[in-house]
Coordinates of C-alpha atoms (C1' of nucleotides) in Angstrom, one line a residue:
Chain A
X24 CA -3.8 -38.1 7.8
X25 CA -3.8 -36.8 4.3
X26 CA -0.5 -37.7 2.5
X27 CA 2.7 -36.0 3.6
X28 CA 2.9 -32.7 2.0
X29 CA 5.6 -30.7 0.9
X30 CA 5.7 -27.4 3.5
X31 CA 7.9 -25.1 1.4
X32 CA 5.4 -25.8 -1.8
X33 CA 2.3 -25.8 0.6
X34 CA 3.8 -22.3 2.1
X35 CA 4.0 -21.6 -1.7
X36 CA 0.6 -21.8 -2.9
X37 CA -1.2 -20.1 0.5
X38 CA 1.4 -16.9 -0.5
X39 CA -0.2 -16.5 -3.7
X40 CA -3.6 -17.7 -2.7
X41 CA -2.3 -14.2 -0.4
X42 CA -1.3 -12.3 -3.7
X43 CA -4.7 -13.0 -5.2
X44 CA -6.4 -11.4 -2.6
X45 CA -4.1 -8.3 -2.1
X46 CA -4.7 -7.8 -5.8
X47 CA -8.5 -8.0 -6.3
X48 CA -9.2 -6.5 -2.7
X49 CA -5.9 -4.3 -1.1
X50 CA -3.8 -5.2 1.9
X51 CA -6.9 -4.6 4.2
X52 CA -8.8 -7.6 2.9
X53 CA -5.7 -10.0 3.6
X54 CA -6.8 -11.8 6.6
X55 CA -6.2 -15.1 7.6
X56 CA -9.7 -16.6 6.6
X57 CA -10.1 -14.6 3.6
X58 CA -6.6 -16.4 2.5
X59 CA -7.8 -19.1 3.4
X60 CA -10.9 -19.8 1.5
X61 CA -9.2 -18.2 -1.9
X62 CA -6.6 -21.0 -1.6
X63 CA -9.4 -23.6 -0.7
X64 CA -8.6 -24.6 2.9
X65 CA -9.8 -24.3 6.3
X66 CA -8.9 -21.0 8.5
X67 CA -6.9 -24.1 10.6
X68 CA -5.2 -25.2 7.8
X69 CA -3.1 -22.1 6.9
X70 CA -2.3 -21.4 10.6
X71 CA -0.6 -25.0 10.3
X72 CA 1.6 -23.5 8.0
X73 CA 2.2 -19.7 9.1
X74 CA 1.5 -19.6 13.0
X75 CA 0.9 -16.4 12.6
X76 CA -0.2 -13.4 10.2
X77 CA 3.2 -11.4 10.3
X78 CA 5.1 -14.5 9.3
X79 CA 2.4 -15.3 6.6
X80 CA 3.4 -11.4 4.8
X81 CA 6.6 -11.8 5.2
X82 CA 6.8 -14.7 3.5
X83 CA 4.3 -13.5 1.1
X84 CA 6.6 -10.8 0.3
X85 CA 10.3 -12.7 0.5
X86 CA 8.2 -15.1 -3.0
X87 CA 7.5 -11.9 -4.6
X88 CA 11.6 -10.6 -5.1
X89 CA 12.6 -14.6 -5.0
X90 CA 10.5 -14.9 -7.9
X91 CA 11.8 -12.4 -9.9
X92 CA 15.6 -13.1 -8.8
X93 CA 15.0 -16.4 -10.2
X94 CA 14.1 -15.2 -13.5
X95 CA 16.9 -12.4 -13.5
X96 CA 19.5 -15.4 -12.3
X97 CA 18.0 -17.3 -15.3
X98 CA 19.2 -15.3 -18.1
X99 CA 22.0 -16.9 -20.3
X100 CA 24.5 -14.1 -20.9
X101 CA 24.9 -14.5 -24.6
X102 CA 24.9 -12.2 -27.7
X103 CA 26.9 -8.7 -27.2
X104 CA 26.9 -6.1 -23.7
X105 CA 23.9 -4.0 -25.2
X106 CA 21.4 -7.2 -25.8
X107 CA 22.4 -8.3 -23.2
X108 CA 22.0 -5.5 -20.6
X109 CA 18.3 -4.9 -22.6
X110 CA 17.6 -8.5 -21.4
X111 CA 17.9 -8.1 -18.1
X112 CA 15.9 -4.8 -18.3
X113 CA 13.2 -6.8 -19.5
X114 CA 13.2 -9.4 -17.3
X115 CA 13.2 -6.4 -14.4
X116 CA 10.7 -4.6 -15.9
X117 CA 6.6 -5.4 -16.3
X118 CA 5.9 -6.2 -19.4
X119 CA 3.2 -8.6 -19.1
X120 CA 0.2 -8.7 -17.2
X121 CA 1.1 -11.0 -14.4
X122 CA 4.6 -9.4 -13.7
X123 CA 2.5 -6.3 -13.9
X124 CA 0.3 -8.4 -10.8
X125 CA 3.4 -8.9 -9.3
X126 CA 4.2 -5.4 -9.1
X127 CA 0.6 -4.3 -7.4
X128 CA 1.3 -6.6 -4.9
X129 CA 5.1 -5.4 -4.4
X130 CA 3.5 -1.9 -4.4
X131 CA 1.2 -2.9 -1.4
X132 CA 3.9 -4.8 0.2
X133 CA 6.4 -1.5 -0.1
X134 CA 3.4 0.7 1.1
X135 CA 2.6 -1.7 4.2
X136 CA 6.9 -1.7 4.8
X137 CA 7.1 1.7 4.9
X138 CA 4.5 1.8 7.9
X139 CA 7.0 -0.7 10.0
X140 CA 8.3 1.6 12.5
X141 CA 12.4 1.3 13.4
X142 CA 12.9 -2.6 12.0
X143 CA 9.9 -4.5 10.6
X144 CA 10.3 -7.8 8.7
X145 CA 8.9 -6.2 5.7
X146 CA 11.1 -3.2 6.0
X147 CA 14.3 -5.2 6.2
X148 CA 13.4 -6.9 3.5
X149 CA 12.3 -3.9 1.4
X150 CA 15.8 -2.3 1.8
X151 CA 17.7 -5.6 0.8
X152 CA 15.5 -6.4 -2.3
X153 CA 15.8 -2.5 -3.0
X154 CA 19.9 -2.9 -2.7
X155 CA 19.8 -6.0 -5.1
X156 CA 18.3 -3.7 -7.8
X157 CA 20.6 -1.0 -7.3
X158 CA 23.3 -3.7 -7.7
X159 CA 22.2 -5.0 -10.9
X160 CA 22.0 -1.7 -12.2
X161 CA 25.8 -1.3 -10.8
X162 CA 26.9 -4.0 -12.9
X163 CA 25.1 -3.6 -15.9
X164 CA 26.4 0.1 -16.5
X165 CA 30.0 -1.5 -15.5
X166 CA 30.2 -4.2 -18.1
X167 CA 28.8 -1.6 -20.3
X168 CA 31.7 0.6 -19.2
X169 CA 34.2 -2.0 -19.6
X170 CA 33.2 -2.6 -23.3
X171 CA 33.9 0.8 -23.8
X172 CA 30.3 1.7 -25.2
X173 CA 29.5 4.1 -22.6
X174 CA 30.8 8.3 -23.4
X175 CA 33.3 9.8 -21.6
X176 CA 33.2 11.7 -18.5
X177 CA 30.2 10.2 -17.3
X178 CA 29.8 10.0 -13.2
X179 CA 29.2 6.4 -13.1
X180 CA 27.7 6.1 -9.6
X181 CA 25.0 9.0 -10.6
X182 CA 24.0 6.9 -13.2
X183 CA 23.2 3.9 -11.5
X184 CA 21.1 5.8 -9.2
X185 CA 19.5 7.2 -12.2
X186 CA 19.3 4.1 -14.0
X187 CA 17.6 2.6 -10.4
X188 CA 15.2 5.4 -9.9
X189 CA 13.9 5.2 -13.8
X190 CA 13.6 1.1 -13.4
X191 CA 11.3 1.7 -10.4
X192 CA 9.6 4.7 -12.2
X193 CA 8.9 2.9 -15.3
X194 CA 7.4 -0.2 -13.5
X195 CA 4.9 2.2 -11.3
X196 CA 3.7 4.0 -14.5
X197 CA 3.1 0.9 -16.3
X198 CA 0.8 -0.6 -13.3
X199 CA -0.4 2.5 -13.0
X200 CA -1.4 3.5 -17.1
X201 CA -1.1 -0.1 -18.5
X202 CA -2.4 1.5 -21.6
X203 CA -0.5 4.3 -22.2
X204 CA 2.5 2.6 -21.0
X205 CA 2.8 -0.6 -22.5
X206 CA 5.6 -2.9 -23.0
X207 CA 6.8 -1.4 -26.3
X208 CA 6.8 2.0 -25.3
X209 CA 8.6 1.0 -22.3
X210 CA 11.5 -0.7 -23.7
X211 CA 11.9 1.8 -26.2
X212 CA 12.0 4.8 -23.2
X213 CA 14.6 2.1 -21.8
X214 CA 16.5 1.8 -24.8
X215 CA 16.6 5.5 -25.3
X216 CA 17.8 6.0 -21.8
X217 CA 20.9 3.5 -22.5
X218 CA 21.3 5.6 -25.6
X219 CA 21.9 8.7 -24.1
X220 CA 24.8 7.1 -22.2
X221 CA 26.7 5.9 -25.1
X222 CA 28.8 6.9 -27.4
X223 CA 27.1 9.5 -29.9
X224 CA 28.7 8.7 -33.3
X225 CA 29.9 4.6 -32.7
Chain B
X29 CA -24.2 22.0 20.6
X30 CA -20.7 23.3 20.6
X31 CA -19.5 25.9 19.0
X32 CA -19.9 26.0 14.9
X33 CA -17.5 24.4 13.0
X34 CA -15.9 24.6 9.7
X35 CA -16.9 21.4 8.2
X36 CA -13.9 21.9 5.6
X37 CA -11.4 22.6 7.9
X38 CA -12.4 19.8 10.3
X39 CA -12.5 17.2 7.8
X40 CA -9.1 18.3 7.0
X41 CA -7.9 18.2 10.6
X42 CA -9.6 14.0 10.4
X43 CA -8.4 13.3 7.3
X44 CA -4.7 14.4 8.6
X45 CA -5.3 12.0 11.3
X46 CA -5.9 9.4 9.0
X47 CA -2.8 10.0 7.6
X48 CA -0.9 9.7 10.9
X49 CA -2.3 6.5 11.4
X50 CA -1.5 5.2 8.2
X51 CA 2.1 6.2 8.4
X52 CA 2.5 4.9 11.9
X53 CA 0.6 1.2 11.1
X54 CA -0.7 1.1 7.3
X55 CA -3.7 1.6 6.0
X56 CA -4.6 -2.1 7.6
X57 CA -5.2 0.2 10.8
X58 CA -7.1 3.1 9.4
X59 CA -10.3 2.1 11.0
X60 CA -12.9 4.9 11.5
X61 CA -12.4 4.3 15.4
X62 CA -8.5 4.5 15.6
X63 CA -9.0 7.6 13.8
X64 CA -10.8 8.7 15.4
X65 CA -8.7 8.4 18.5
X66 CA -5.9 9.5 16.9
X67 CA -7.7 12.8 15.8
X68 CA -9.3 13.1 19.3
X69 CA -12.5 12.9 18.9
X70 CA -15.3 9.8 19.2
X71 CA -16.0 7.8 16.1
X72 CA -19.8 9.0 15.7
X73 CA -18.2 12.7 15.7
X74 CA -15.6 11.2 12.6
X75 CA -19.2 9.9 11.5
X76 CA -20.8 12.9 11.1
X77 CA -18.6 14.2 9.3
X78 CA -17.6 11.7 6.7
X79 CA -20.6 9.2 5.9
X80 CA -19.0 6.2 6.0
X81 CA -14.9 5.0 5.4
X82 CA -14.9 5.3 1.9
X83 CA -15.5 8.5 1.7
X84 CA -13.2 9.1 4.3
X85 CA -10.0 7.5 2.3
X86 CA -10.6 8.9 -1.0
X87 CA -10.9 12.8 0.3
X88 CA -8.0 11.8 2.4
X89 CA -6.3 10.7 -0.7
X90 CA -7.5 13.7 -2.8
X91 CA -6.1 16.2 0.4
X92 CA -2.6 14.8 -0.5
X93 CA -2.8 16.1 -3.9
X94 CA -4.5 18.9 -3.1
X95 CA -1.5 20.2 -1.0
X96 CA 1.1 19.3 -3.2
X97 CA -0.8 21.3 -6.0
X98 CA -1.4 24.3 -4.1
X99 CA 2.4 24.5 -3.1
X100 CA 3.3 23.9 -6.8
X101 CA 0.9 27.0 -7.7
X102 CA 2.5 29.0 -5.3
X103 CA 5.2 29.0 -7.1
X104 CA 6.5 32.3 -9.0
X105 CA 8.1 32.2 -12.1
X106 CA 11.1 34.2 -11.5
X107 CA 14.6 33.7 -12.8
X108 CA 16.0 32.4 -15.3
X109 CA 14.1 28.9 -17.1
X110 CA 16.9 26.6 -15.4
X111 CA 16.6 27.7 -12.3
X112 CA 12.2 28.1 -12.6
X113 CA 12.6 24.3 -13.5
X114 CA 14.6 23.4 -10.8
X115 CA 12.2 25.1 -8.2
X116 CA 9.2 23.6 -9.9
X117 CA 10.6 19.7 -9.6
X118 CA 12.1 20.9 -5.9
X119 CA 8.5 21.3 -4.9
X120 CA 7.5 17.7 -6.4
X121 CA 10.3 15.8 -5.2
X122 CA 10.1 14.9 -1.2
X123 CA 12.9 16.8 0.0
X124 CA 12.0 17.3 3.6
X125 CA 10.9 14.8 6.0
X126 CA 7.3 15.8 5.8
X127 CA 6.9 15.9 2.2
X128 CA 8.9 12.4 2.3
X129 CA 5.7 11.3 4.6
X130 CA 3.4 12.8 2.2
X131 CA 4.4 10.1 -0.2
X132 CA 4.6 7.3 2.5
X133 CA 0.9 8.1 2.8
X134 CA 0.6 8.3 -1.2
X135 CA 2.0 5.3 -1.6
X136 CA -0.1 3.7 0.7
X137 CA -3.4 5.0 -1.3
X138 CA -1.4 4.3 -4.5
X139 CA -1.5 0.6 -3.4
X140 CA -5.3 0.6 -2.3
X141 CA -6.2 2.3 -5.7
X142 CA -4.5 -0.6 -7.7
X143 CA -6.6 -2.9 -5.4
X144 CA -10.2 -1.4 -6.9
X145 CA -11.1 -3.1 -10.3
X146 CA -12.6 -0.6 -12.7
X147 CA -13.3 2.4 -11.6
X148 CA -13.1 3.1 -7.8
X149 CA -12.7 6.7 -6.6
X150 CA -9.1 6.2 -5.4
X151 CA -8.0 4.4 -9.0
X152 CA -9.7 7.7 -10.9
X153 CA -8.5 9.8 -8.7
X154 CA -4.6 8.1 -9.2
X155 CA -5.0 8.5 -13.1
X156 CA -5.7 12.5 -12.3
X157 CA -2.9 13.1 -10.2
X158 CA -0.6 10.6 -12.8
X159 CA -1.5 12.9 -15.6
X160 CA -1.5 16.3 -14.0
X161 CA 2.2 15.6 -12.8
X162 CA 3.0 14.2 -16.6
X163 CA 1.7 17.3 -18.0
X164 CA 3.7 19.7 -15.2
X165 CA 6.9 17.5 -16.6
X166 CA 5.6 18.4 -20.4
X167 CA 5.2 21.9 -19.0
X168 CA 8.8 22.0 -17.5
X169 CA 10.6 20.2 -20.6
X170 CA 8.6 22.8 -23.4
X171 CA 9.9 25.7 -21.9
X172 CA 13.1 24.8 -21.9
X173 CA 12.9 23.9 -25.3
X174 CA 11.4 27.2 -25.8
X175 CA 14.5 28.8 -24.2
X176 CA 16.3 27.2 -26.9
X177 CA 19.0 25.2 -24.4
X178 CA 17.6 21.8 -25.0
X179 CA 19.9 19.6 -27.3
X180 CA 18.6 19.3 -31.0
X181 CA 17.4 15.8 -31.7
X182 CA 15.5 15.5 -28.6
X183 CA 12.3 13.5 -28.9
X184 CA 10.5 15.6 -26.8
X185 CA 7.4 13.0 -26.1
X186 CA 9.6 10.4 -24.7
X187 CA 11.6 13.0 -22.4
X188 CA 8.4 13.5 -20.8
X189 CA 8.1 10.0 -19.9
X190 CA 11.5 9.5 -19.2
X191 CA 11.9 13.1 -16.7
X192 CA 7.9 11.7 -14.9
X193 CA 9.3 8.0 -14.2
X194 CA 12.0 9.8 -13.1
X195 CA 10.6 12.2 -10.9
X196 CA 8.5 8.9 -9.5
X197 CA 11.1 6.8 -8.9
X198 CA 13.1 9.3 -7.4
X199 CA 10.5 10.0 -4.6
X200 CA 10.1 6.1 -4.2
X201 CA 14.2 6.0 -3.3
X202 CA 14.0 8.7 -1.3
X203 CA 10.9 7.4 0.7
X204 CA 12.5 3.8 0.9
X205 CA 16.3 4.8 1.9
X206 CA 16.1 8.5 3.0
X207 CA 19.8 8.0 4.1
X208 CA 21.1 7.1 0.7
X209 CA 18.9 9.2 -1.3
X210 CA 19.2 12.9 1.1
X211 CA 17.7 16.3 -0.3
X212 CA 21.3 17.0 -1.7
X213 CA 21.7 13.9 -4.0
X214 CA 18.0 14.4 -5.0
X215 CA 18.9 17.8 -6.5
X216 CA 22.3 16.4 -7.8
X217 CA 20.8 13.7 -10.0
X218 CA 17.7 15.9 -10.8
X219 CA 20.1 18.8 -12.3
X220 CA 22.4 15.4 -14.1
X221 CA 19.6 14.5 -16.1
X222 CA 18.6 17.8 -17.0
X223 CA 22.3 18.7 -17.7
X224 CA 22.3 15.5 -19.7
X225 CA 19.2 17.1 -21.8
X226 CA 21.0 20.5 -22.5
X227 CA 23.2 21.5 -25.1
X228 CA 26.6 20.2 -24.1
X229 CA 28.5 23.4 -25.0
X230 CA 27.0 26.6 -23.9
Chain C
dA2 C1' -2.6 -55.0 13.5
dG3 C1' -1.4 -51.5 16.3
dT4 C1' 0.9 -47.2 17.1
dT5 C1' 2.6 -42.9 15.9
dT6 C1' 2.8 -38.9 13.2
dT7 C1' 1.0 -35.6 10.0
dT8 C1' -2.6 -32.9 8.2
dC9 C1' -6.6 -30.5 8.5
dA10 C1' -11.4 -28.9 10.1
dG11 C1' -14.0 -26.8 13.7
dC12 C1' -15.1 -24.3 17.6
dA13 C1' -14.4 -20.8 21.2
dC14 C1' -12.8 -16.6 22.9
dG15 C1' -12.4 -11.8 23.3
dA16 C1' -11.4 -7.9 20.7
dC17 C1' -12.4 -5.1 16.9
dT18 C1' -15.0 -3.8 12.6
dG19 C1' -18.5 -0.4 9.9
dT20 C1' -22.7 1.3 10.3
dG21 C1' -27.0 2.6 12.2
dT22 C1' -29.9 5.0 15.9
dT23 C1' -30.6 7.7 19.9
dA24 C1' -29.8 11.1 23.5
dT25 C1' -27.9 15.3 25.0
dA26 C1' -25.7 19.5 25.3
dA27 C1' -24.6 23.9 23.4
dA28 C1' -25.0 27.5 20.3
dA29 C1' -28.0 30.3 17.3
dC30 C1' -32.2 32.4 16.4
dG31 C1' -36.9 34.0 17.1
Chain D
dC18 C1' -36.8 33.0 27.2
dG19 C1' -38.2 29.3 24.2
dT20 C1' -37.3 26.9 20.0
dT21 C1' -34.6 25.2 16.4
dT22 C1' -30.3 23.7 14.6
dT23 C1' -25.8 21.8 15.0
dA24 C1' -22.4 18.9 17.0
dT25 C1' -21.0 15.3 19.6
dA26 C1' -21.1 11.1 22.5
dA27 C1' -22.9 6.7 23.5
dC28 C1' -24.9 2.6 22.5
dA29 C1' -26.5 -1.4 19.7
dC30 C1' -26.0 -4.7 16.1
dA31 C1' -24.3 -8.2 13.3
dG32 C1' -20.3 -9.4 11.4
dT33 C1' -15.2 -10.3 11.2
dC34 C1' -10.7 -10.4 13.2
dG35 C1' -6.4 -13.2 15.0
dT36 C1' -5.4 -16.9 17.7
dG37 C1' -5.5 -20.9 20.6
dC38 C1' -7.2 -25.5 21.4
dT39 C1' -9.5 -30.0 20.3
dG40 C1' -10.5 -33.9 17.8
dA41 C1' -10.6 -36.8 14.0
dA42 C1' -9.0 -38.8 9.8
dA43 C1' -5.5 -40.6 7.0
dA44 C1' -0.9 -41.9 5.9
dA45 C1' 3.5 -43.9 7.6
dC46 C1' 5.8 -46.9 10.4
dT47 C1' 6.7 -51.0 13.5

DNA sequence: AGTTTTTCAGCACGACTGTGTTATAAAACG
DNA sequence: CGTTTTATAACACAGTCGTGCTGAAAAACT
């Protein structure tokens, strides 16, 4: 046969032949053959890879929040706490177009998660990518706090829940209103909201 | 034939069928004849109703809306501005389980909107409802600052953003990990980042 | 050179899809 | 009581769905 391929990269490629589609068409025009032909192969071909539909979104979904862990897992900690914890905002948040694709496709992926009665794939996964957010968020305001930069009195846990909820906020509104919320305006909302946490006079 | 109908009030009663079925398998399932089913009825008598599934979707995607507004215009003004804000975000923010499968069904359409390049009826329709709600947190954040109890300094543009994403992303948490995020903490990090807005020293 | 393994296309099956069209029954109206 | 209107079911049609199975071609291995 053909030469020896590489599964995981071949698994790759069908996913975001997968992402294209949920993106131009919705989650209902994600079937097998229609996956198929936007990456170029037979119907037969994919169902090599993914025996089956379920494992084929699942997957789908798992490259979406590996992608974006890779990038956040990427980021040389250098500089001081504040440029620091802005970088990782931005590598979080959309602000380009194809991270803003990424996020439609996440969107339809949370949507279609949230219809998994009890203990879906999807819904597993949806919890654990949502807990790995929360967590960055959780250590971000902490080194912040342990540089001393942050005001008194503050209820730290609240504001990491905060901080989470306003992450996932901002990305929505910028797929949603790309125009009015563009990448400047939302780093500066970001940057305002890490303002109001520090120290007023420095 | 039967007895006459309300042709409103039964396009309601599909419509909320459709949104059973969606929460229960996704909007992958919403065929007319599954709704049909589900609603109890044959799929011509779904037919006759709504043309074709297009239509179908997008009025079932406006009904969403439309409830939420009428409960938000049922509200009455009374009290002091604090506590009129707090009962105006209490009736945006899904607080009960059915309002928290409201926006399970949102998001759902949210997801199919971003799916329709240009201008589909589900995408306009998403822009509506994105500004009506920015414009009930402008509302909200004006009055207060009409009251006087808003902090000086305040960019009042950028709170508006900042208290929508919030509002947004607060409803995502709370439709994602209801267990984490109950009614309580809802109302408890709402009231923070009000608090946070307010003069500290009344 | 022959054999095995890997990769892919193709077909078949039964179920389901959206959308027409038609038939029928019941209510409303004359 | 007869006629018209409204509401619903039922069926037909062409297409698509997921999935299983088969066969063939090409690389790898012996």
């Amino acid at each position: 046969m053909p030469k020896i391929v590489d599964h995981d990269t071949r698994r790759e490629e069908i996913a975001e032949a997968l992402w294209r589609v949920v993106r131009r068409d919705g989650i209902r025009a994600a079937s097998v053959r229609t996956i198929a032909a936007e990456a170029g192969w037979s119907a037969g071909a994919v169902r090599y890879y993914f025996p089956d539909q379920d494992g084929l979104l699942s997957f789908a979904m798992d490259l979406v929040s590996r992608r974006v862990t890779d990038r956040v897992s990427a980021i040389e900690p250098k500089g001081s706490v504040e440029t620091i914890v802005l970088r990782y905002l931005d590598e979080v948040l959309p602000l380009d177009a194809e991270r803003r694709a990424e996020f439609d496709v996440w969107l339809a992926f949370m949507a279609q998660a949230r219809a998994e009665s009890g203990a879906g794939a999807l819904q597993e996964h949806l919890g654990k990518v949502h807990n790995e957010l929360r967590q960055l968020c959780e250590s971000l305001l902490h080194s912040l706090a342990d540089a001393g930069v942050l005001r008194d009195g503050l209820d730290l846990r609240r504001e990491v829940e905060l901080l989470h909820a306003l992450l996932d906020g901002l990305a929505l509104h910028a797929a949603i209103q790309p125009d009015r919320t563009t990448p400047t305006r939302l780093r500066q909302l970001m940057r305002r909201h890490l303002e109001s946490l520090m120290a007023e006079n420095p």
